[in-house]
């Protein structure tokens, strides 16, 4: 009964559609034959939930009611179409809960409100519940997972499109490097959660609304077009068209960098993604991502870098100009400190040859096709430090202060623009 009361309370706070989907939550084992049993083997990312510390991010953040109510909501579906509605609605509810929490509008439990980790680990736990669901009818499991991922990452959010208000669209990333340190956060994800839906005052005195998505650290999702699905609606004329776009990720210790160049290639192996997958590309043998549309080897930023690099507190903000290329007619990679040379093969942009470089390339390749005059690029944040030495503790004052300082400076960098 406690869970049902909590679920009912959650429903009252959400949209009418979601409330309707939650209404039959108690009837999860009736004539529909619905069961939730563990049958699917977890992937490498889901398997990290076996660590009690990762599960604690849901239990201690105020998000556990979403996780606990999700199986019953799935069991309320009686058709494949209804199942799609359920995962869409619960994905949106999780995204909004993560945003509300980051912006101080939701009880935060014991963990810091501005933290991105509760959203990440709760989403992952909910994908396990989705995999365990055994409905009495045929469903497209991969399709349902994709719908839930998109909705819970903010891909369905829309600008309010208020008259006279500019629009800035940004992306951040999930935590990564979790095999060596499962307590890691990603300051880019934390920053964009704090900005989503908010209005900021720009350097020219105008007002801009910020909308955001948080992307997975998985090659497969990039291969399947998540970047294009996220940025595309904001690169065509209409009320959702952005006035500036930028991807954001965690970069180097102690400094922000604006990447002057994004490279076309993947070249980060042996580094793996969050499901232990390799890209297939190295610095000596870079590769293009599967299905990547035609485009130049390097794309230069069009962000207002002079204004943005003037924001120097508390961290310096630098324009990062080097790239790695294989010069025309050559076979070995070369680092160029001042950008690429004509006819060269991209190996790495300023942000390397991993997914942070790829989101910059993909979003700006699309920008060149659809809105070439639009300011766009990539911002790397400093590495987030300050986790406590006691590995059983999830947070500490230094960690929280650093996370807040990075997020606040992301906002200041965006606010420096004149649109």
C-alpha positions as a Markdown table, in Angstrom:
| # | Residue | x | y | z |
|---|---|---|---|---|
| 1 | Unk | 0.0 | 0.0 | 0.0 |
| 2 | Unk | 2.9 | 2.4 | 0.7 |
| 3 | Unk | 4.1 | 2.0 | -2.9 |
| 4 | Unk | 0.6 | 2.5 | -4.3 |
| 5 | Unk | 0.2 | 5.7 | -2.3 |
| 6 | Unk | 3.6 | 6.9 | -3.5 |
| 7 | Unk | 2.7 | 6.0 | -7.1 |
| 8 | Unk | -0.6 | 7.8 | -6.8 |
| 9 | Unk | 1.2 | 10.9 | -5.5 |
| 10 | Unk | 3.6 | 10.8 | -8.3 |
| 11 | Unk | 0.8 | 10.5 | -10.8 |
| 12 | Unk | -0.9 | 13.6 | -9.4 |
| 13 | Unk | 2.2 | 15.6 | -10.1 |
| 14 | Unk | 2.5 | 14.4 | -13.7 |
| 15 | Unk | 0.5 | 14.9 | -16.9 |
| 16 | Unk | -3.0 | 13.5 | -17.3 |
| 17 | Unk | -1.8 | 11.0 | -19.8 |
| 18 | Unk | 0.8 | 9.6 | -17.4 |
| 19 | Unk | -1.7 | 9.6 | -14.6 |
| 20 | Unk | -4.1 | 7.5 | -16.7 |
| 21 | Unk | -1.3 | 5.1 | -17.5 |
| 22 | Unk | -0.5 | 4.7 | -13.8 |
| 23 | Unk | -4.1 | 4.2 | -12.8 |
| 24 | Unk | -4.3 | 0.4 | -13.2 |
| 25 | Unk | -0.9 | -0.2 | -11.7 |
| 26 | Unk | -2.2 | -2.6 | -9.0 |
| 27 | Unk | -3.6 | -5.0 | -11.7 |
| 28 | Unk | -0.2 | -6.2 | -12.9 |
| 29 | Unk | -0.9 | -10.0 | -12.8 |
| 30 | Unk | -4.4 | -10.3 | -14.1 |
| 31 | Unk | -5.9 | -11.9 | -17.2 |
| 32 | Unk | -3.3 | -10.3 | -19.4 |
| 33 | Unk | -0.8 | -12.8 | -18.1 |
| 34 | Unk | 1.9 | -10.1 | -17.4 |
| 35 | Unk | 5.0 | -11.1 | -15.5 |
| 36 | Unk | 8.2 | -9.4 | -14.5 |
| 37 | Unk | 10.9 | -12.1 | -14.2 |
| 38 | Unk | 14.6 | -11.9 | -14.8 |
| 39 | Unk | 15.4 | -13.6 | -18.1 |
| 40 | Unk | 17.7 | -11.3 | -20.1 |
| 41 | Unk | 21.4 | -11.2 | -19.2 |
| 42 | Unk | 22.4 | -7.6 | -18.3 |
| 43 | Unk | 24.7 | -5.8 | -20.6 |
| 44 | Unk | 28.0 | -4.4 | -19.3 |
| 45 | Unk | 26.4 | -1.1 | -18.3 |
| 46 | Unk | 23.4 | -2.7 | -16.6 |
| 47 | Unk | 25.7 | -5.2 | -14.7 |
| 48 | Unk | 27.2 | -2.3 | -12.8 |
| 49 | Unk | 23.9 | -2.0 | -10.9 |
| 50 | Unk | 25.0 | -5.1 | -8.9 |
| 51 | Unk | 27.3 | -2.7 | -7.0 |
| 52 | Unk | 25.3 | -1.4 | -4.0 |
| 53 | Unk | 26.8 | 2.0 | -4.4 |
| 54 | Unk | 25.2 | 2.5 | -7.8 |
| 55 | Unk | 21.8 | 1.3 | -6.7 |
| 56 | Unk | 22.1 | 3.8 | -3.8 |
| 57 | Unk | 21.9 | 6.7 | -6.3 |
| 58 | Unk | 18.3 | 5.9 | -6.9 |
| 59 | Unk | 17.4 | 4.9 | -3.3 |
| 60 | Unk | 18.9 | 8.0 | -1.8 |
| 61 | Unk | 17.8 | 10.6 | -4.3 |
| 62 | Unk | 14.0 | 10.6 | -4.2 |
| 63 | Unk | 13.7 | 8.8 | -7.6 |
| 64 | Unk | 13.0 | 5.3 | -6.3 |
| 65 | Unk | 9.2 | 5.6 | -6.6 |
| 66 | Unk | 9.7 | 5.8 | -10.4 |
| 67 | Unk | 11.7 | 2.7 | -10.5 |
| 68 | Unk | 9.4 | 0.8 | -8.2 |
| 69 | Unk | 6.2 | 1.8 | -10.0 |
| 70 | Unk | 7.5 | 1.1 | -13.5 |
| 71 | Unk | 6.9 | -2.7 | -13.7 |
| 72 | Unk | 3.3 | -2.3 | -12.6 |
| 73 | Unk | 2.8 | 0.4 | -15.2 |
| 74 | Unk | 4.2 | -1.9 | -17.9 |
| 75 | Unk | 1.8 | -4.6 | -16.8 |
| 76 | Unk | -1.1 | -2.3 | -17.2 |
| 77 | Unk | -0.5 | -2.3 | -21.0 |
| 78 | Unk | -2.7 | -4.7 | -23.0 |
| 79 | Unk | -1.4 | -3.9 | -26.5 |
| 80 | Unk | 1.8 | -3.0 | -28.1 |
| 81 | Unk | 0.6 | 0.5 | -28.8 |
| 82 | Unk | -0.3 | 1.0 | -25.2 |
| 83 | Unk | 3.2 | -0.3 | -24.2 |
| 84 | Unk | 4.7 | 2.4 | -26.4 |
| 85 | Unk | 2.6 | 5.0 | -24.6 |
| 86 | Unk | 3.7 | 3.7 | -21.2 |
| 87 | Unk | 7.4 | 3.8 | -22.0 |
| 88 | Unk | 7.1 | 7.2 | -23.6 |
| 89 | Unk | 5.3 | 8.6 | -20.6 |
| 90 | Unk | 7.5 | 7.1 | -17.9 |
| 91 | Unk | 10.6 | 8.1 | -19.9 |
| 92 | Unk | 9.3 | 11.7 | -19.9 |
| 93 | Unk | 8.5 | 11.5 | -16.2 |
| 94 | Unk | 12.0 | 10.3 | -15.4 |
| 95 | Unk | 13.6 | 13.1 | -17.4 |
| 96 | Unk | 11.4 | 15.7 | -15.8 |
| 97 | Unk | 12.1 | 14.3 | -12.4 |
| 98 | Unk | 15.9 | 14.5 | -13.1 |
| 99 | Unk | 15.5 | 18.1 | -14.3 |
| 100 | Unk | 13.3 | 19.1 | -11.4 |
| 101 | Unk | 15.8 | 17.6 | -9.0 |
| 102 | Unk | 18.8 | 19.3 | -10.6 |
| 103 | Unk | 17.0 | 22.6 | -10.4 |
| 104 | Unk | 15.9 | 22.2 | -6.7 |
| 105 | Unk | 12.1 | 21.6 | -7.4 |
| 106 | Unk | 12.0 | 18.0 | -6.1 |
| 107 | Unk | 13.0 | 16.6 | -2.7 |
| 108 | Unk | 16.6 | 15.6 | -3.2 |
| 109 | Unk | 17.0 | 12.8 | -0.6 |
| 110 | Unk | 20.5 | 12.6 | 0.9 |
| 111 | Unk | 22.4 | 13.3 | -2.3 |
| 112 | Unk | 23.2 | 16.8 | -3.8 |
| 113 | Unk | 20.4 | 18.2 | -5.9 |
| 114 | Unk | 22.6 | 19.3 | -8.7 |
| 115 | Unk | 24.0 | 15.8 | -9.2 |
| 116 | Unk | 23.5 | 14.0 | -12.6 |
| 117 | Unk | 24.2 | 10.5 | -11.2 |
| 118 | Unk | 20.7 | 9.7 | -9.9 |
| 119 | Unk | 19.1 | 10.2 | -13.3 |
| 120 | Unk | 21.7 | 8.0 | -15.0 |
| 121 | Unk | 21.5 | 5.1 | -12.6 |
| 122 | Unk | 17.7 | 5.2 | -12.3 |
| 123 | Unk | 17.3 | 5.2 | -16.1 |
| 124 | Unk | 19.6 | 2.2 | -16.3 |
| 125 | Unk | 17.7 | 0.3 | -13.6 |
| 126 | Unk | 14.4 | 1.0 | -15.4 |
| 127 | Unk | 15.8 | -0.4 | -18.6 |
| 128 | Unk | 16.5 | -3.6 | -16.6 |
| 129 | Unk | 12.9 | -3.7 | -15.5 |
| 130 | Unk | 11.8 | -3.2 | -19.1 |
| 131 | Unk | 13.9 | -6.1 | -20.2 |
| 132 | Unk | 12.5 | -8.3 | -17.4 |
| 133 | Unk | 8.9 | -7.5 | -18.4 |
| 134 | Unk | 7.0 | -10.6 | -19.9 |
| 135 | Unk | 3.8 | -9.3 | -21.5 |
| 136 | Unk | 1.1 | -11.6 | -22.9 |
| 137 | Unk | 1.5 | -10.2 | -26.4 |
| 138 | Unk | 4.4 | -9.5 | -28.9 |
| 139 | Unk | 6.4 | -6.3 | -28.4 |
| 140 | Unk | 9.4 | -4.8 | -30.2 |
| 141 | Unk | 11.8 | -4.8 | -27.2 |
| 142 | Unk | 14.5 | -2.9 | -29.0 |
| 143 | Unk | 12.0 | -0.3 | -30.1 |
| 144 | Unk | 10.6 | 0.1 | -26.6 |
| 145 | Unk | 14.1 | 0.5 | -25.2 |
| 146 | Unk | 14.9 | 3.2 | -27.8 |
| 147 | Unk | 11.7 | 5.1 | -27.1 |
| 148 | Unk | 12.3 | 5.0 | -23.3 |
| 149 | Unk | 15.9 | 6.2 | -23.8 |
| 150 | Unk | 14.9 | 9.1 | -26.0 |
| 151 | Unk | 12.2 | 10.2 | -23.7 |
| 152 | Unk | 14.3 | 9.9 | -20.6 |
| 153 | Unk | 17.1 | 11.9 | -22.2 |
| 154 | Unk | 15.0 | 14.9 | -23.1 |
| 155 | Unk | 14.7 | 14.3 | -26.8 |
| 156 | Unk | 11.0 | 15.1 | -26.7 |
| 157 | Unk | 11.4 | 18.5 | -24.9 |
| 158 | Unk | 10.4 | 21.6 | -26.8 |
| 159 | Unk | 11.2 | 25.3 | -26.5 |
| 160 | Unk | 8.4 | 27.4 | -25.2 |
| 161 | Unk | 8.8 | 29.6 | -28.3 |
| 162 | Unk | 7.9 | 32.8 | -26.5 |
| 163 | Unk | 8.1 | 36.0 | -28.7 |
| 164 | Unk | 11.4 | 37.7 | -28.5 |
| 165 | Unk | 13.2 | 34.9 | -26.6 |
| 166 | Unk | 16.2 | 33.4 | -28.3 |
| 167 | Unk | 16.8 | 29.6 | -28.2 |
| 168 | Unk | 19.9 | 27.8 | -27.3 |
| 169 | Unk | 20.2 | 24.0 | -27.6 |
| 170 | Unk | 22.8 | 22.0 | -25.8 |
| 171 | Unk | 23.8 | 18.4 | -25.1 |
| 172 | Unk | 25.7 | 16.8 | -22.3 |
| 173 | Unk | 26.8 | 13.2 | -21.5 |
| 174 | Unk | 26.2 | 10.4 | -19.1 |
| 175 | Unk | 29.0 | 9.5 | -16.6 |
| 176 | Unk | 31.7 | 7.2 | -18.1 |
| 177 | Unk | 34.8 | 5.4 | -16.9 |
| 178 | Unk | 32.7 | 3.5 | -14.4 |
| 179 | Unk | 34.6 | 0.3 | -14.2 |
| 180 | Unk | 37.4 | 1.9 | -12.3 |
| 181 | Unk | 35.2 | 4.4 | -10.4 |
| 182 | Unk | 31.4 | 3.7 | -10.4 |
| 183 | Unk | 30.8 | 6.9 | -8.3 |
| 184 | Unk | 31.8 | 9.2 | -11.2 |
| 185 | Unk | 29.6 | 11.9 | -12.4 |
| 186 | Unk | 29.7 | 13.9 | -15.6 |
| 187 | Unk | 29.7 | 17.7 | -15.1 |
| 188 | Unk | 28.4 | 18.2 | -18.7 |
| 189 | Unk | 25.3 | 16.2 | -17.8 |
| 190 | Unk | 24.9 | 18.0 | -14.5 |
| 191 | Unk | 25.3 | 21.4 | -16.2 |
| 192 | Unk | 22.7 | 20.8 | -18.9 |
| 193 | Unk | 20.1 | 19.4 | -16.4 |
| 194 | Unk | 20.4 | 22.6 | -14.4 |
| 195 | Unk | 19.9 | 24.7 | -17.6 |
| 196 | Unk | 17.1 | 22.8 | -19.3 |
| 197 | Unk | 14.0 | 25.0 | -19.7 |
| 198 | Unk | 15.7 | 28.0 | -18.0 |
| 199 | Unk | 16.1 | 31.5 | -19.4 |
| 200 | Unk | 19.4 | 33.3 | -19.3 |
| 201 | Unk | 20.4 | 36.9 | -20.1 |
| 202 | Unk | 22.9 | 37.2 | -22.9 |
| 203 | Unk | 25.7 | 39.7 | -23.3 |
| 204 | Unk | 23.6 | 41.9 | -25.6 |
| 205 | Unk | 20.8 | 42.1 | -23.0 |
| 206 | Unk | 18.5 | 39.7 | -24.8 |
| 207 | Unk | 16.9 | 36.6 | -23.2 |
| 208 | Unk | 17.5 | 33.1 | -24.3 |
| 209 | Unk | 15.7 | 29.8 | -23.3 |
| 210 | Unk | 18.0 | 26.8 | -23.0 |
| 211 | Unk | 16.9 | 23.2 | -23.9 |
| 212 | Unk | 19.1 | 20.2 | -23.4 |
| 213 | Unk | 19.5 | 16.5 | -23.9 |
| 214 | Unk | 21.9 | 14.1 | -22.1 |
| 215 | Unk | 23.5 | 11.6 | -24.5 |
| 216 | Unk | 24.7 | 8.0 | -23.8 |
| 217 | Unk | 28.3 | 7.1 | -23.9 |
| 218 | Unk | 27.6 | 4.3 | -26.4 |
| 219 | Unk | 28.8 | 3.9 | -30.0 |
| 220 | Unk | 25.7 | 1.9 | -30.9 |
| 221 | Unk | 23.4 | 4.8 | -30.1 |
| 222 | Unk | 25.5 | 7.2 | -32.2 |
| 223 | Unk | 25.4 | 4.7 | -35.1 |
| 224 | Unk | 21.6 | 4.6 | -34.8 |
| 225 | Unk | 21.4 | 8.4 | -35.1 |
| 226 | Unk | 20.6 | 9.7 | -31.6 |
| 227 | Unk | 22.7 | 12.9 | -32.2 |
| 228 | Unk | 20.8 | 13.7 | -35.4 |
| 229 | Unk | 17.4 | 12.9 | -33.7 |
| 230 | Unk | 18.3 | 15.3 | -30.9 |
| 231 | Unk | 19.7 | 18.2 | -32.9 |
| 232 | Unk | 17.8 | 17.9 | -36.2 |
| 233 | Unk | 14.4 | 19.4 | -35.0 |
| 234 | Unk | 16.3 | 22.5 | -33.9 |
| 235 | Unk | 18.1 | 23.1 | -37.2 |
| 236 | Unk | 15.1 | 23.6 | -39.4 |
| 237 | Unk | 13.0 | 26.8 | -39.6 |
| 238 | Unk | 10.1 | 27.1 | -37.2 |
| 239 | Unk | 9.3 | 27.6 | -33.5 |
| 240 | Unk | 11.8 | 25.0 | -32.4 |
| 241 | Unk | 14.7 | 26.4 | -34.4 |
| 242 | Unk | 17.7 | 27.2 | -32.3 |
| 243 | Unk | 19.8 | 30.4 | -32.4 |
| 244 | Unk | 22.9 | 28.6 | -31.1 |
| 245 | Unk | 23.8 | 25.0 | -30.6 |
| 246 | Unk | 26.7 | 23.4 | -28.7 |
| 247 | Unk | 27.6 | 20.0 | -27.5 |
| 248 | Unk | 29.3 | 19.8 | -24.1 |
| 249 | Unk | 31.4 | 17.1 | -22.5 |
| 250 | Unk | 34.0 | 16.6 | -19.8 |
| 251 | Unk | 37.5 | 17.3 | -21.0 |
| 252 | Unk | 40.8 | 18.3 | -19.4 |
| 253 | Unk | 41.8 | 18.9 | -15.8 |
| 254 | Unk | 41.4 | 22.5 | -14.5 |
| 255 | Unk | 40.3 | 24.2 | -17.7 |
| 256 | Unk | 37.4 | 24.7 | -20.1 |
| 257 | Unk | 38.2 | 24.4 | -23.8 |
| 258 | Unk | 36.3 | 25.4 | -26.9 |
| 259 | Unk | 37.2 | 23.0 | -29.6 |
| 260 | Unk | 38.2 | 24.9 | -32.8 |
| 261 | Unk | 37.8 | 21.7 | -34.9 |
| 262 | Unk | 35.7 | 18.6 | -34.9 |
| 263 | Unk | 37.1 | 15.6 | -36.8 |
| 264 | Unk | 35.2 | 13.1 | -38.8 |
| 265 | Unk | 37.0 | 9.9 | -37.6 |
| 266 | Unk | 36.8 | 7.6 | -34.6 |
| 267 | Unk | 40.3 | 6.8 | -33.4 |
| 268 | Unk | 40.0 | 6.2 | -29.6 |
| 269 | Unk | 40.7 | 2.5 | -29.4 |
| 270 | Unk | 41.6 | 0.8 | -27.0 |
| 271 | Unk | 39.3 | 3.0 | -25.0 |
| 272 | Unk | 35.8 | 1.5 | -24.7 |
| 273 | Unk | 32.4 | 3.0 | -24.3 |
| 274 | Unk | 30.0 | 2.3 | -21.4 |
| 275 | Unk | 29.0 | -1.2 | -22.7 |
| 276 | Unk | 32.7 | -2.1 | -23.3 |
| 277 | Unk | 32.4 | -1.7 | -27.1 |
| 278 | Unk | 35.3 | -0.5 | -29.2 |
| 279 | Unk | 34.9 | 2.0 | -32.1 |
| 280 | Unk | 37.2 | 0.0 | -34.5 |
| 281 | Unk | 39.5 | 3.0 | -35.0 |
| 282 | Unk | 42.9 | 3.9 | -33.8 |
| 283 | Unk | 45.2 | 6.9 | -34.4 |
| 284 | Unk | 47.1 | 5.0 | -37.1 |
| 285 | Unk | 43.9 | 3.6 | -38.6 |
| 286 | Unk | 41.0 | 6.0 | -38.1 |
| 287 | Unk | 37.5 | 4.9 | -39.2 |
| 288 | Unk | 34.2 | 6.6 | -40.0 |
| 289 | Unk | 31.2 | 5.8 | -38.0 |
| 290 | Unk | 28.8 | 3.3 | -39.6 |
| 291 | Unk | 26.1 | 5.2 | -41.6 |
| 292 | Unk | 27.7 | 8.6 | -41.1 |
| 293 | Unk | 26.5 | 10.9 | -43.9 |
| 294 | Unk | 29.0 | 12.6 | -46.3 |
| 295 | Unk | 30.8 | 15.6 | -45.0 |
| 296 | Unk | 34.2 | 17.3 | -44.7 |
| 297 | Unk | 37.1 | 15.7 | -42.7 |
| 298 | Unk | 37.1 | 18.6 | -40.3 |
| 299 | Unk | 34.5 | 21.2 | -39.3 |
| 300 | Unk | 35.4 | 24.5 | -37.7 |
| 301 | Unk | 33.5 | 25.9 | -34.8 |
| 302 | Unk | 31.2 | 28.9 | -35.4 |
| 303 | Unk | 30.7 | 29.7 | -31.8 |
| 304 | Unk | 31.5 | 33.2 | -30.6 |
| 305 | Unk | 34.8 | 32.1 | -29.2 |
| 306 | Unk | 36.3 | 35.5 | -28.5 |
| 307 | Unk | 33.4 | 36.3 | -26.2 |
| 308 | Unk | 33.3 | 32.9 | -24.6 |
| 309 | Unk | 37.1 | 32.8 | -23.9 |
| 310 | Unk | 36.7 | 36.1 | -22.0 |
| 311 | Unk | 34.9 | 34.1 | -19.2 |
| 312 | Unk | 38.0 | 33.2 | -17.1 |
| 313 | Unk | 36.6 | 32.5 | -13.6 |
| 314 | Unk | 36.9 | 30.3 | -11.7 |
| 315 | Unk | 38.4 | 28.2 | -14.5 |
| 316 | Unk | 40.3 | 29.5 | -17.6 |
| 317 | Unk | 38.5 | 29.1 | -20.9 |
| 318 | Unk | 40.8 | 28.4 | -23.9 |
| 319 | Unk | 40.3 | 28.0 | -27.6 |
| 320 | Unk | 41.8 | 24.6 | -28.5 |
| 321 | Unk | 43.2 | 24.6 | -32.0 |
| 322 | Unk | 45.3 | 21.4 | -32.5 |
| 323 | Unk | 44.1 | 18.5 | -34.6 |
| 324 | Unk | 45.6 | 15.1 | -35.5 |
| 325 | Unk | 45.6 | 14.3 | -39.2 |
| 326 | Unk | 47.1 | 12.1 | -41.9 |
| 327 | Unk | 48.4 | 14.6 | -44.4 |
| 328 | Unk | 47.5 | 14.2 | -48.1 |
| 329 | Unk | 49.7 | 11.5 | -49.7 |
| 330 | Unk | 51.0 | 10.4 | -46.3 |
| 331 | Unk | 50.3 | 7.3 | -44.1 |
| 332 | Unk | 51.3 | 8.5 | -40.6 |
| 333 | Unk | 49.3 | 10.7 | -38.3 |
| 334 | Unk | 50.6 | 14.2 | -37.5 |
| 335 | Unk | 49.6 | 16.7 | -34.9 |
| 336 | Unk | 48.9 | 20.2 | -36.3 |
| 337 | Unk | 48.8 | 23.0 | -33.7 |
| 338 | Unk | 46.9 | 25.4 | -35.9 |
| 339 | Unk | 44.3 | 23.2 | -37.5 |
| 340 | Unk | 44.1 | 20.8 | -40.5 |
| 341 | Unk | 45.9 | 21.1 | -43.9 |
| 342 | Unk | 44.1 | 20.7 | -47.2 |
| 343 | Unk | 43.3 | 17.2 | -48.4 |
| 344 | Unk | 44.2 | 15.5 | -45.1 |
| 345 | Unk | 42.4 | 12.6 | -43.4 |
| 346 | Unk | 41.0 | 13.3 | -40.0 |
| 347 | Unk | 42.3 | 11.3 | -37.1 |
| 348 | Unk | 41.2 | 13.4 | -34.1 |
| 349 | Unk | 39.6 | 16.8 | -33.5 |
| 350 | Unk | 40.7 | 19.0 | -30.7 |
| 351 | Unk | 38.5 | 16.8 | -28.4 |
| 352 | Unk | 40.2 | 13.6 | -29.6 |
| 353 | Unk | 38.7 | 10.7 | -31.5 |
| 354 | Unk | 36.0 | 9.6 | -29.0 |
| 355 | Unk | 32.3 | 10.3 | -28.7 |
| 356 | Unk | 32.8 | 13.9 | -27.4 |
| 357 | Unk | 34.5 | 14.7 | -30.7 |
| 358 | Unk | 31.8 | 12.7 | -32.6 |
| 359 | Unk | 28.9 | 14.6 | -31.1 |
| 360 | Unk | 30.5 | 17.8 | -32.2 |
| 361 | Unk | 31.1 | 16.5 | -35.7 |
| 362 | Unk | 27.7 | 15.0 | -36.2 |
| 363 | Unk | 25.7 | 18.0 | -34.9 |
| 364 | Unk | 27.8 | 20.5 | -36.9 |
| 365 | Unk | 27.8 | 18.4 | -40.0 |
| 366 | Unk | 24.0 | 18.5 | -39.8 |
| 367 | Unk | 24.2 | 22.2 | -39.1 |
| 368 | Unk | 26.2 | 22.7 | -42.3 |
| 369 | Unk | 23.4 | 21.0 | -44.2 |
| 370 | Unk | 20.4 | 22.7 | -42.6 |
| 371 | Unk | 21.5 | 26.0 | -41.0 |
| 372 | Unk | 25.1 | 26.8 | -42.0 |
| 373 | Unk | 25.0 | 30.4 | -40.6 |
| 374 | Unk | 24.1 | 29.2 | -37.1 |
| 375 | Unk | 26.7 | 29.4 | -34.3 |
| 376 | Unk | 27.7 | 25.9 | -33.3 |
| 377 | Unk | 30.6 | 24.0 | -31.8 |
| 378 | Unk | 31.7 | 22.0 | -28.7 |
| 379 | Unk | 32.7 | 23.0 | -25.2 |
| 380 | Unk | 34.8 | 20.8 | -22.9 |
| 381 | Unk | 34.4 | 21.3 | -19.2 |
| 382 | Unk | 37.1 | 20.6 | -16.6 |
| 383 | Unk | 37.4 | 17.2 | -15.1 |
| 384 | Unk | 35.1 | 16.9 | -12.1 |
| 385 | Unk | 37.2 | 16.0 | -9.0 |
| 386 | Unk | 36.6 | 15.8 | -5.2 |
| 387 | Unk | 35.1 | 12.4 | -4.6 |
| 388 | Unk | 35.8 | 11.2 | -1.1 |
| 389 | Unk | 38.7 | 8.9 | -0.5 |
| 390 | Unk | 36.4 | 6.5 | 1.4 |
| 391 | Unk | 35.0 | 4.6 | -1.6 |
| 392 | Unk | 31.7 | 3.8 | 0.2 |
| 393 | Unk | 30.8 | 7.5 | 0.4 |
| 394 | Unk | 29.0 | 8.9 | -2.7 |
| 395 | Unk | 29.6 | 12.6 | -2.2 |
| 396 | Unk | 31.6 | 15.2 | -0.3 |
| 397 | Unk | 31.6 | 19.0 | 0.0 |
| 398 | Unk | 34.5 | 19.5 | -2.3 |
| 399 | Unk | 32.9 | 17.3 | -5.0 |
| 400 | Unk | 29.6 | 19.2 | -4.7 |
| 401 | Unk | 31.4 | 22.6 | -4.8 |
| 402 | Unk | 33.4 | 21.7 | -7.9 |
| 403 | Unk | 30.2 | 20.3 | -9.7 |
| 404 | Unk | 28.4 | 23.5 | -8.9 |
| 405 | Unk | 31.3 | 25.7 | -10.0 |
| 406 | Unk | 31.6 | 24.0 | -13.4 |
| 407 | Unk | 27.8 | 24.1 | -14.0 |
| 408 | Unk | 27.7 | 27.8 | -13.1 |
| 409 | Unk | 30.5 | 28.6 | -15.5 |
| 410 | Unk | 28.9 | 26.7 | -18.3 |
| 411 | Unk | 26.0 | 29.0 | -17.9 |
| 412 | Unk | 28.3 | 32.0 | -17.8 |
| 413 | Unk | 30.0 | 30.9 | -21.1 |
| 414 | Unk | 26.7 | 30.5 | -22.8 |
| 415 | Unk | 25.5 | 33.9 | -21.5 |
| 416 | Unk | 28.5 | 35.6 | -23.0 |
| 417 | Unk | 27.1 | 35.2 | -26.5 |
| 418 | Unk | 25.5 | 37.9 | -28.5 |
| 419 | Unk | 22.8 | 36.6 | -30.8 |
